[in-house]
Amino acid sequence: MKKKLVSCLISFTLLSSLSTPLLAKAQENTGDIKGSLVIAGGGVGTSNDDIYEKFLSLAGGKEKARIGIIPAASTTLQSSEKFKEDLVKYGANSDSIQILPVSNHDFSDTETDESTWKSQVNDKKLSITIKGLTAVWFVGGDQTKIVDSLRQNNGSDSEALKAIWDIYRKGAVIGGTSAGAAIMSDVMITGGDSLGALKESIGNKANKHVNEGEDGKKEYEPLSVQKGLGFFQHGIIDQHMDERARLGRLAVAAYTSERDKEKNFAYGVDEDTAMVVNNKDQKIEVVGRSGVAVLDMSKAELVSKQKARSGLANIKVSYLSPGDQIDYHLKSFEFPKEKVETKGFEYNSFNALPATGVFTPYGRLKAYLSYSLVDNESMKSASSYVYDSRGSGYEIAFQKENDTNGYWRYTDGQKDDYSIVNVRMDITPKTVKFQPDKKTSLTYKKSTFSSFESPAYDSIKGNLLIAGGALGSSNSSVYNKFINLAGGKQAKIGIVPAASTKFDSSNQFKSDLIKYGVKAENIEILPISNHDFKGTSENESTWKTNMNSDKLAQKVKGLTGIWFVGGDQTLITGSLRNENGSDSKVLQAIWDTYKKGAVLGGTSAGAAIMSNTMLAGGDSYGALSYGFTDTYDDMTQQEQGPAYLEKGLGFFQYGLVDQHFDNKARLGRLIATAYEKGNKNQLSYGIDEDTAMVVNNKEKQIEVVGRGGITLVDLAKVQTNDKFPSDYKNIVISCITPGDKVNITTKEIVINPAKTSTRKNEYYSEKVGPNTGLFSPHGVLRKFLAYDLIDNAQSKEIKSYAFNQNKGFELTFRKSPESNGYWAYTDGQKDDYSIVKVALDIKPIKVAIK
C-alpha cells in the first residue's frame, strides 16, 4: 500500500500559546557519540547510489556491515523487505541483514500477529542481537508507532532502545527515511502542514475552525509534536520538505521550541535526499538528489498584522545541495570548490512573478529562490502565498540581504545545481479575495504568426526522441533509447551545437554517448551555427555559410542519428534556414536521412524546434494575460511575458511540443498557443525535464522514457468566450509517465500494465485547499492532480490560482466521467501516477489582498 500522510491522531498539539514548554529531551547525550546518522527525507529511490553507498560505508563496508531493519512505522513488511533487497543489490551480505521484531501492531501482509512484538522489546535476546549490529535502519510510515514500539508505557527507554543507543555511541550508524527521519530529533513533528501550523500554532484563535466544512473535514492540519528518540540533538528535523512544502510548519515548530530557536538550526530534508551527520566532526553532509532546507530562527520574531492573527519575521532560509556541508556547532556552511558564487555575477535578469500556484515557473521552493531571486539581478525580493478556500492565509516574502548568496555548478551533465544561503523570510497574515473579472483591463494581443504545415511524409522511417531539457548524464533509459534507435553501439551521430553559446553541452553529450558505448570516432560536433562561441579561438559565426555546404550535407546523409543541444531555439532555425525562409541544403539533408530511418533527437531548445509552430518565448501567465508578441528579446523572454512563436523545423507533424514543462509550468502558454495556432483534433505535448517523448512514425505512437512525464492537452471539446480572452471550459488534461504510450492519430492512451486503476479505489479521502504557491504540497501539476484529485475520494474538483497584483486566473481541475488515475511504485517506494482525462476550466479573476 502507498504511504498515507502522517496523521496526528496520536500527538501532542502545539496550541496558540507561545509559552509552550520545550518537550523533555528524549535522551541525554552525556557521552562522546562515535556513530553517525543517515537521515533521509523519504522517497529514496533504489537507484540512489549515493545514499545506499554512504549508509553501507558508515556501517563498516559491504563485507562487514551487520544491519538491523526496524519495520515498526509501516503497516506492512513490504518496505523493510524492499530495503533489505536493495542493500543486497548494493553488495551487502543477505545473511548479515535482519528485520528486527520491533512493532506495536500487526502487519497486514503476514500470517503472524506482530502486535505481540511490543512485549519483546525488553527481551535480553533482542538486546544482544542489536548490540551485535553495526547499523540500524528505520523504514517510513507513522513515526509515532516507532516511538511507541521502543518506549515503555511510562515513557522510559526499553532495553532494545538502550541497546541501539549503546551501539550508536560506540560507532554504529543509525539511519531512517520519512517517519524514520522524523524520530531522529528530540522534538518530533508528527503531523500538520504549513498553513495549519501557521494558523493554529501562533496565535490564531479566532480562525481555529474556519477550515471545517459542513462535513467537519478540514483542509489543513495543525502542527503536532511529541518526544522523538533524540539521536540528533542539534535541532528539529522535518522530512518530505520539497514535495509536501513543509517549511512553514518547520519554522513554527522551531520558533515554539525556545532551545532550538536560540541555539540550533532547523532542518527540512527533501525526498530522495539525506543529511549525513558526523558527530565526531560536528558536521552534516548533504547526499542524494535534491536538498536540505536550513532555518536560522535565532532572530525570528512574532508579528501581528491582523486581529487575533500573527506571523513570523526575520527568519533566515538557506538551502543546501548534495556535496555541501553544515557545521552544526558553528552554524556555518561549506561548499565544493567547483561551485561559483552568484552574488555580483547573476545569470538571470527577468521580472519574476509571485509564486501563486501550479502556473508558477520554478514552483518548488529551492528552484524558485534560485532562479527567481538569488541568481536574478533584476530581483531584490519575491513572494508567495498560502491560504485556505476562504482566502484566509499568509504572504511569504523572501528578500535578499547583505549576507545572501548563491552557489552554482552543473551536476549530472547539464543540470543546474544551486545552493542558497541567508535569504530573509517574513510571513505576514493576509486575506486574499477572488471575484470573476467581467471587464478585463488586460491588453490581450492575438498572434499574427502564420502557422504552416511541413510537407506530409507518410513514409518517414526514422524516429524522434524529444527531451524536455535538463537531461541527466545518468539517465540511462533516454541515452540507451537514442543509441538503439540510431543503430546501436555502431551508430554514427552528429551533434548540432547551434542553440548554445558554448561547446560545453555538445562536448558533454558526446562524452555521455561514449560512456554509453558509442565509439568516439563515430561522433562529430557538426559545424552548424550562426554565431560565435565563447572560449574558442575560432569565429564560429562564419559557419553560417555551412548550411548550404554540399560537403556537410553529404556528411549528414551518412549519419544514423542527429542531436540538437539546448539553448536558444531561434539560433537553431537561424542556422539551418536561408534568409528567405527556405530550407538550406543541410536541413534538406537532415530531412533526407530522417525519412530514410535516422533518429532525430534534441533537448530543451532542441525539442522546441521539432514541431511546425515553435514556442520560443513567454510564460503561462503572460500568454494567458497578454497573448502574443511579434518581438523576441533573446533568452530573457523565455522566462516571462507574452508568448512568442516562430517557424519550427516540423519534424514532428502531429501537434505542438513544449519543454521544461514541469519546472517552468508552461501549461498556460501551451493551451493559449494550441487554441490559436494548433489543430483542435490533435493533442499538444508538454515534456518534463529529464524526460523524453519517443515518436515512432511507423506505428504513429509516442512512448514516455526517462524520469518525469508528458502532459497531453486536448482542446477538441473546449468552449471559449469570444468576448473575453483566456476564458476556457472543458480543456482535457492527461499526464503520462515512463512506460505509458499514446496513439498520435486516435489519441488513445495505453497505460503501463504494471499500474492499477485508482477509480473507485482511491487511497486518500481528504478535504484539500487550493494550491497557492511554495507552501502548498504537491506543487508540480502531475503530483497536484494525482494526490489532491484523482486519488482522493473526497475531491470532485480542485483549484489553483495564478495572479499578479489585482489580476489573474482561477484554474479548476474537475473529475469527468472519463477521468481515471493509475498508480504503481517505481524506483523503490516512489509513487508513480498516470492521469487520464481531467477537465480544466480557466476563468479570469480580480484579486484583492488585504
mmCIF file of N, CA and C in Angstrom, residues 610-702:
data_model
loop_
_atom_site.group_PDB
_atom_site.id
_atom_site.type_symbol
_atom_site.label_atom_id
_atom_site.label_comp_id
_atom_site.label_asym_id
_atom_site.label_seq_id
_atom_site.Cartn_x
_atom_site.Cartn_y
_atom_site.Cartn_z
ATOM 1 N N MET A 610 11.130 20.945 -32.923
ATOM 2 C CA MET A 610 10.621 19.742 -33.568
ATOM 3 C C MET A 610 9.261 19.929 -34.239
ATOM 4 N N SER A 611 8.407 20.818 -33.713
ATOM 5 C CA SER A 611 7.081 20.965 -34.303
ATOM 6 C C SER A 611 7.057 22.087 -35.329
ATOM 7 N N ASN A 612 5.970 22.166 -36.080
ATOM 8 C CA ASN A 612 5.852 23.186 -37.128
ATOM 9 C C ASN A 612 5.801 24.590 -36.532
ATOM 10 N N THR A 613 4.954 24.776 -35.525
ATOM 11 C CA THR A 613 4.889 26.041 -34.803
ATOM 12 C C THR A 613 5.765 25.919 -33.567
ATOM 13 N N MET A 614 6.772 26.739 -33.472
ATOM 14 C CA MET A 614 7.770 26.633 -32.406
ATOM 15 C C MET A 614 7.499 27.670 -31.328
ATOM 16 N N LEU A 615 7.315 27.204 -30.085
ATOM 17 C CA LEU A 615 7.178 28.109 -28.952
ATOM 18 C C LEU A 615 8.568 28.549 -28.542
ATOM 19 N N ALA A 616 8.825 29.854 -28.645
ATOM 20 C CA ALA A 616 10.173 30.366 -28.420
ATOM 21 C C ALA A 616 10.276 31.315 -27.238
ATOM 22 N N GLY A 617 9.152 31.750 -26.681
ATOM 23 C CA GLY A 617 9.223 32.677 -25.555
ATOM 24 C C GLY A 617 7.906 32.801 -24.831
ATOM 25 N N GLY A 618 7.980 33.373 -23.622
ATOM 26 C CA GLY A 618 6.791 33.633 -22.831
ATOM 27 C C GLY A 618 6.563 32.612 -21.741
ATOM 28 N N ASP A 619 5.706 32.969 -20.765
ATOM 29 C CA ASP A 619 5.328 32.047 -19.709
ATOM 30 C C ASP A 619 3.811 31.894 -19.687
ATOM 31 N N SER A 620 3.318 31.050 -18.795
ATOM 32 C CA SER A 620 1.887 30.754 -18.765
ATOM 33 C C SER A 620 1.051 31.982 -18.440
ATOM 34 N N TYR A 621 1.424 32.710 -17.383
ATOM 35 C CA TYR A 621 0.652 33.883 -17.005
ATOM 36 C C TYR A 621 0.696 34.942 -18.103
ATOM 37 N N GLY A 622 1.865 35.143 -18.696
ATOM 38 C CA GLY A 622 1.998 36.132 -19.755
ATOM 39 C C GLY A 622 1.185 35.797 -20.984
ATOM 40 N N ALA A 623 1.191 34.515 -21.368
ATOM 41 C CA ALA A 623 0.435 34.103 -22.554
ATOM 42 C C ALA A 623 -1.062 34.239 -22.333
ATOM 43 N N LEU A 624 -1.554 33.856 -21.159
ATOM 44 C CA LEU A 624 -2.980 33.961 -20.884
ATOM 45 C C LEU A 624 -3.429 35.404 -20.707
ATOM 46 N N SER A 625 -2.555 36.235 -20.134
ATOM 47 C CA SER A 625 -2.919 37.619 -19.844
ATOM 48 C C SER A 625 -2.765 38.542 -21.034
ATOM 49 N N TYR A 626 -1.652 38.390 -21.750
ATOM 50 C CA TYR A 626 -1.299 39.356 -22.793
ATOM 51 C C TYR A 626 -1.263 38.771 -24.192
ATOM 52 N N GLY A 627 -1.417 37.448 -24.279
ATOM 53 C CA GLY A 627 -1.446 36.834 -25.591
ATOM 54 C C GLY A 627 -0.067 36.650 -26.176
ATOM 55 N N PHE A 628 0.167 37.301 -27.335
ATOM 56 C CA PHE A 628 1.354 37.015 -28.123
ATOM 57 C C PHE A 628 2.079 38.298 -28.511
ATOM 58 N N THR A 629 3.361 38.159 -28.768
ATOM 59 C CA THR A 629 4.175 39.289 -29.196
ATOM 60 C C THR A 629 4.878 38.931 -30.493
ATOM 61 N N ASP A 630 5.205 39.959 -31.266
ATOM 62 C CA ASP A 630 5.909 39.747 -32.527
ATOM 63 C C ASP A 630 7.413 39.983 -32.389
ATOM 64 N N THR A 631 7.839 40.375 -31.196
ATOM 65 C CA THR A 631 9.259 40.675 -30.987
ATOM 66 C C THR A 631 9.869 39.668 -30.028
ATOM 67 N N TYR A 632 11.166 39.471 -30.165
ATOM 68 C CA TYR A 632 11.864 38.480 -29.348
ATOM 69 C C TYR A 632 13.087 39.120 -28.716
ATOM 70 N N ASP A 633 13.181 39.005 -27.396
ATOM 71 C CA ASP A 633 14.261 39.631 -26.642
ATOM 72 C C ASP A 633 15.184 38.564 -26.063
ATOM 73 N N ASP A 634 15.717 37.733 -26.931
ATOM 74 C CA ASP A 634 16.738 36.764 -26.547
ATOM 75 C C ASP A 634 16.225 35.843 -25.432
ATOM 76 N N MET A 635 17.143 35.301 -24.605
ATOM 77 C CA MET A 635 16.813 34.278 -23.621
ATOM 78 C C MET A 635 15.904 34.789 -22.500
ATOM 79 N N THR A 636 15.972 36.084 -22.191
ATOM 80 C CA THR A 636 15.159 36.628 -21.102
ATOM 81 C C THR A 636 13.683 36.337 -21.332
ATOM 82 N N GLN A 637 13.244 36.443 -22.574
ATOM 83 C CA GLN A 637 11.831 36.276 -22.882
ATOM 84 C C GLN A 637 11.359 34.835 -22.708
ATOM 85 N N GLN A 638 12.307 33.899 -22.598
ATOM 86 C CA GLN A 638 11.901 32.527 -22.350
ATOM 87 C C GLN A 638 11.380 32.344 -20.927
ATOM 88 N N GLU A 639 11.611 33.331 -20.076
ATOM 89 C CA GLU A 639 11.211 33.217 -18.681
ATOM 90 C C GLU A 639 9.948 33.998 -18.347
ATOM 91 N N GLN A 640 9.487 34.882 -19.209
ATOM 92 C CA GLN A 640 8.378 35.749 -18.812
ATOM 93 C C GLN A 640 7.680 36.344 -20.022
ATOM 94 N N GLY A 641 6.498 36.897 -19.790
ATOM 95 C CA GLY A 641 5.819 37.714 -20.784
ATOM 96 C C GLY A 641 4.931 36.955 -21.740
ATOM 97 N N PRO A 642 4.389 37.664 -22.726
ATOM 98 C CA PRO A 642 3.523 37.043 -23.728
ATOM 99 C C PRO A 642 4.280 35.995 -24.537
ATOM 100 N N ALA A 643 3.540 35.125 -25.172
ATOM 101 C CA ALA A 643 4.157 34.047 -25.951
ATOM 102 C C ALA A 643 4.725 34.592 -27.256
ATOM 103 N N TYR A 644 5.822 34.013 -27.666
ATOM 104 C CA TYR A 644 6.436 34.365 -28.945
ATOM 105 C C TYR A 644 6.590 33.088 -29.757
ATOM 106 N N LEU A 645 6.129 33.141 -31.025
ATOM 107 C CA LEU A 645 6.132 31.967 -31.890
ATOM 108 C C LEU A 645 7.001 32.203 -33.121
ATOM 109 N N GLU A 646 7.632 31.139 -33.563
ATOM 110 C CA GLU A 646 8.370 31.158 -34.823
ATOM 111 C C GLU A 646 8.121 29.851 -35.564
ATOM 112 N N LYS A 647 8.615 29.814 -36.759
ATOM 113 C CA LYS A 647 8.502 28.622 -37.595
ATOM 114 C C LYS A 647 9.510 27.573 -37.136
ATOM 115 N N GLY A 648 9.015 26.400 -36.720
ATOM 116 C CA GLY A 648 9.904 25.317 -36.326
ATOM 117 C C GLY A 648 10.370 24.526 -37.523
ATOM 118 N N LEU A 649 11.072 23.432 -37.256
ATOM 119 C CA LEU A 649 11.599 22.610 -38.350
ATOM 120 C C LEU A 649 10.618 21.527 -38.775
ATOM 121 N N GLY A 650 9.577 21.269 -37.990
ATOM 122 C CA GLY A 650 8.457 20.439 -38.445
ATOM 123 C C GLY A 650 8.716 18.954 -38.527
ATOM 124 N N PHE A 651 9.726 18.446 -37.824
ATOM 125 C CA PHE A 651 9.973 17.003 -37.859
ATOM 126 C C PHE A 651 8.835 16.230 -37.205
ATOM 127 N N PHE A 652 8.206 16.838 -36.188
ATOM 128 C CA PHE A 652 7.043 16.232 -35.544
ATOM 129 C C PHE A 652 5.802 16.906 -36.109
ATOM 130 N N GLN A 653 4.974 16.134 -36.796
ATOM 131 C CA GLN A 653 3.886 16.700 -37.586
ATOM 132 C C GLN A 653 2.499 16.461 -36.981
ATOM 133 N N TYR A 654 2.473 16.146 -35.698
ATOM 134 C CA TYR A 654 1.199 15.723 -35.112
ATOM 135 C C TYR A 654 0.777 16.585 -33.918
ATOM 136 N N GLY A 655 1.197 17.828 -33.898
ATOM 137 C CA GLY A 655 0.797 18.704 -32.805
ATOM 138 C C GLY A 655 1.937 19.565 -32.304
ATOM 139 N N LEU A 656 1.648 20.369 -31.295
ATOM 140 C CA LEU A 656 2.638 21.271 -30.711
ATOM 141 C C LEU A 656 3.428 20.570 -29.616
ATOM 142 N N VAL A 657 4.682 21.014 -29.456
ATOM 143 C CA VAL A 657 5.553 20.479 -28.419
ATOM 144 C C VAL A 657 6.082 21.634 -27.578
ATOM 145 N N ASP A 658 6.059 21.478 -26.256
ATOM 146 C CA ASP A 658 6.704 22.428 -25.354
ATOM 147 C C ASP A 658 7.585 21.641 -24.398
ATOM 148 N N GLN A 659 8.550 22.329 -23.771
ATOM 149 C CA GLN A 659 9.556 21.634 -22.961
ATOM 150 C C GLN A 659 9.779 22.350 -21.627
ATOM 151 N N HIS A 660 10.619 21.757 -20.764
ATOM 152 C CA HIS A 660 10.804 22.241 -19.384
ATOM 153 C C HIS A 660 9.439 22.376 -18.708
ATOM 154 N N PHE A 661 8.554 21.438 -18.981
ATOM 155 C CA PHE A 661 7.146 21.652 -18.681
ATOM 156 C C PHE A 661 6.853 21.683 -17.192
ATOM 157 N N ASP A 662 7.467 20.776 -16.432
ATOM 158 C CA ASP A 662 7.205 20.761 -15.005
ATOM 159 C C ASP A 662 7.895 21.914 -14.294
ATOM 160 N N ASN A 663 9.176 22.134 -14.587
ATOM 161 C CA ASN A 663 9.944 23.131 -13.853
ATOM 162 C C ASN A 663 9.520 24.559 -14.202
ATOM 163 N N LYS A 664 9.119 24.791 -15.449
ATOM 164 C CA LYS A 664 8.744 26.144 -15.860
ATOM 165 C C LYS A 664 7.231 26.331 -16.002
ATOM 166 N N ALA A 665 6.456 25.314 -15.627
ATOM 167 C CA ALA A 665 4.992 25.432 -15.517
ATOM 168 C C ALA A 665 4.373 26.060 -16.757
ATOM 169 N N ARG A 666 4.553 25.442 -17.896
ATOM 170 C CA ARG A 666 4.188 26.043 -19.175
ATOM 171 C C ARG A 666 2.824 25.616 -19.716
ATOM 172 N N LEU A 667 1.982 25.039 -18.880
ATOM 173 C CA LEU A 667 0.677 24.589 -19.356
ATOM 174 C C LEU A 667 -0.134 25.731 -19.942
ATOM 175 N N GLY A 668 -0.116 26.891 -19.315
ATOM 176 C CA GLY A 668 -0.903 28.025 -19.798
ATOM 177 C C GLY A 668 -0.488 28.486 -21.180
ATOM 178 N N ARG A 669 0.821 28.575 -21.415
ATOM 179 C CA ARG A 669 1.251 29.050 -22.735
ATOM 180 C C ARG A 669 0.998 27.993 -23.799
ATOM 181 N N LEU A 670 1.062 26.695 -23.437
ATOM 182 C CA LEU A 670 0.756 25.652 -24.414
ATOM 183 C C LEU A 670 -0.722 25.682 -24.776
ATOM 184 N N ILE A 671 -1.592 25.907 -23.796
ATOM 185 C CA ILE A 671 -3.036 25.986 -24.067
ATOM 186 C C ILE A 671 -3.338 27.179 -24.978
ATOM 187 N N ALA A 672 -2.790 28.347 -24.631
ATOM 188 C CA ALA A 672 -3.057 29.549 -25.431
ATOM 189 C C ALA A 672 -2.585 29.369 -26.867
ATOM 190 N N THR A 673 -1.402 28.774 -27.047
ATOM 191 C CA THR A 673 -0.860 28.576 -28.394
ATOM 192 C C THR A 673 -1.651 27.526 -29.158
ATOM 193 N N ALA A 674 -1.994 26.444 -28.481
ATOM 194 C CA ALA A 674 -2.749 25.382 -29.151
ATOM 195 C C ALA A 674 -4.123 25.878 -29.578
ATOM 196 N N TYR A 675 -4.732 26.746 -28.772
ATOM 197 C CA TYR A 675 -6.053 27.252 -29.132
ATOM 198 C C TYR A 675 -5.986 28.148 -30.360
ATOM 199 N N GLU A 676 -4.965 28.997 -30.438
ATOM 200 C CA GLU A 676 -4.878 29.929 -31.562
ATOM 201 C C GLU A 676 -4.252 29.311 -32.805
ATOM 202 N N LYS A 677 -3.243 28.464 -32.616
ATOM 203 C CA LYS A 677 -2.463 28.015 -33.774
ATOM 204 C C LYS A 677 -2.436 26.501 -33.966
ATOM 205 N N GLY A 678 -3.035 25.769 -33.059
ATOM 206 C CA GLY A 678 -2.986 24.321 -33.174
ATOM 207 C C GLY A 678 -4.173 23.754 -33.913
ATOM 208 N N ASN A 679 -4.087 22.478 -34.206
ATOM 209 C CA ASN A 679 -5.183 21.711 -34.779
ATOM 210 C C ASN A 679 -5.968 21.115 -33.623
ATOM 211 N N LYS A 680 -7.232 21.499 -33.468
ATOM 212 C CA LYS A 680 -8.023 21.071 -32.318
ATOM 213 C C LYS A 680 -8.213 19.556 -32.264
ATOM 214 N N ASN A 681 -8.008 18.894 -33.380
ATOM 215 C CA ASN A 681 -8.150 17.438 -33.408
ATOM 216 C C ASN A 681 -6.859 16.713 -33.023
ATOM 217 N N GLN A 682 -5.817 17.486 -32.820
ATOM 218 C CA GLN A 682 -4.546 16.902 -32.392
ATOM 219 C C GLN A 682 -4.292 17.221 -30.922
ATOM 220 N N LEU A 683 -3.504 16.382 -30.283
ATOM 221 C CA LEU A 683 -3.039 16.672 -28.941
ATOM 222 C C LEU A 683 -1.873 17.644 -28.998
ATOM 223 N N SER A 684 -1.654 18.346 -27.898
ATOM 224 C CA SER A 684 -0.428 19.117 -27.703
ATOM 225 C C SER A 684 0.328 18.484 -26.553
ATOM 226 N N TYR A 685 1.666 18.619 -26.570
ATOM 227 C CA TYR A 685 2.502 17.820 -25.688
ATOM 228 C C TYR A 685 3.464 18.704 -24.896
ATOM 229 N N GLY A 686 3.432 18.574 -23.571
ATOM 230 C CA GLY A 686 4.366 19.265 -22.702
ATOM 231 C C GLY A 686 5.283 18.253 -22.044
ATOM 232 N N ILE A 687 6.583 18.368 -22.304
ATOM 233 C CA ILE A 687 7.544 17.349 -21.866
ATOM 234 C C ILE A 687 8.314 17.852 -20.657
ATOM 235 N N ASP A 688 8.324 17.058 -19.588
ATOM 236 C CA ASP A 688 9.047 17.411 -18.374
ATOM 237 C C ASP A 688 10.554 17.309 -18.576
ATOM 238 N N GLU A 689 11.280 17.941 -17.661
ATOM 239 C CA GLU A 689 12.738 17.829 -17.680
ATOM 240 C C GLU A 689 13.168 16.398 -17.369
ATOM 241 N N ASP A 690 14.344 16.027 -17.891
ATOM 242 C CA ASP A 690 14.943 14.702 -17.692
ATOM 243 C C ASP A 690 14.026 13.592 -18.189
ATOM 244 N N THR A 691 13.249 13.908 -19.211
ATOM 245 C CA THR A 691 12.238 13.001 -19.760
ATOM 246 C C THR A 691 12.214 13.154 -21.275
ATOM 247 N N ALA A 692 11.877 12.076 -21.970
ATOM 248 C CA ALA A 692 11.816 12.148 -23.434
ATOM 249 C C ALA A 692 10.517 11.555 -23.958
ATOM 250 N N MET A 693 10.061 12.151 -25.035
ATOM 251 C CA MET A 693 8.921 11.662 -25.801
ATOM 252 C C MET A 693 9.491 11.002 -27.055
ATOM 253 N N VAL A 694 9.310 9.691 -27.158
ATOM 254 C CA VAL A 694 9.858 8.931 -28.280
ATOM 255 C C VAL A 694 8.748 8.707 -29.300
ATOM 256 N N VAL A 695 8.950 9.224 -30.498
ATOM 257 C CA VAL A 695 7.929 9.190 -31.549
ATOM 258 C C VAL A 695 8.273 8.105 -32.559
ATOM 259 N N ASN A 696 7.393 7.124 -32.671
ATOM 260 C CA ASN A 696 7.516 6.070 -33.669
ATOM 261 C C ASN A 696 6.598 6.433 -34.826
ATOM 262 N N ASN A 697 7.175 6.956 -35.896
ATOM 263 C CA ASN A 697 6.366 7.426 -37.031
ATOM 264 C C ASN A 697 5.632 6.295 -37.732
ATOM 265 N N LYS A 698 6.230 5.125 -37.766
ATOM 266 C CA LYS A 698 5.596 3.992 -38.439
ATOM 267 C C LYS A 698 4.347 3.530 -37.697
ATOM 268 N N GLU A 699 4.468 3.429 -36.375
ATOM 269 C CA GLU A 699 3.343 2.955 -35.556
ATOM 270 C C GLU A 699 2.403 4.086 -35.152
ATOM 271 N N LYS A 700 2.788 5.328 -35.468
ATOM 272 C CA LYS A 700 2.012 6.515 -35.044
ATOM 273 C C LYS A 700 1.795 6.491 -33.526
ATOM 274 N N GLN A 701 2.887 6.274 -32.816
ATOM 275 C CA GLN A 701 2.803 6.082 -31.372
ATOM 276 C C GLN A 701 3.907 6.845 -30.646
ATOM 277 N N ILE A 702 3.561 7.339 -29.464
ATOM 278 C CA ILE A 702 4.512 8.028 -28.600
ATOM 279 C C ILE A 702 4.685 7.213 -27.324
#
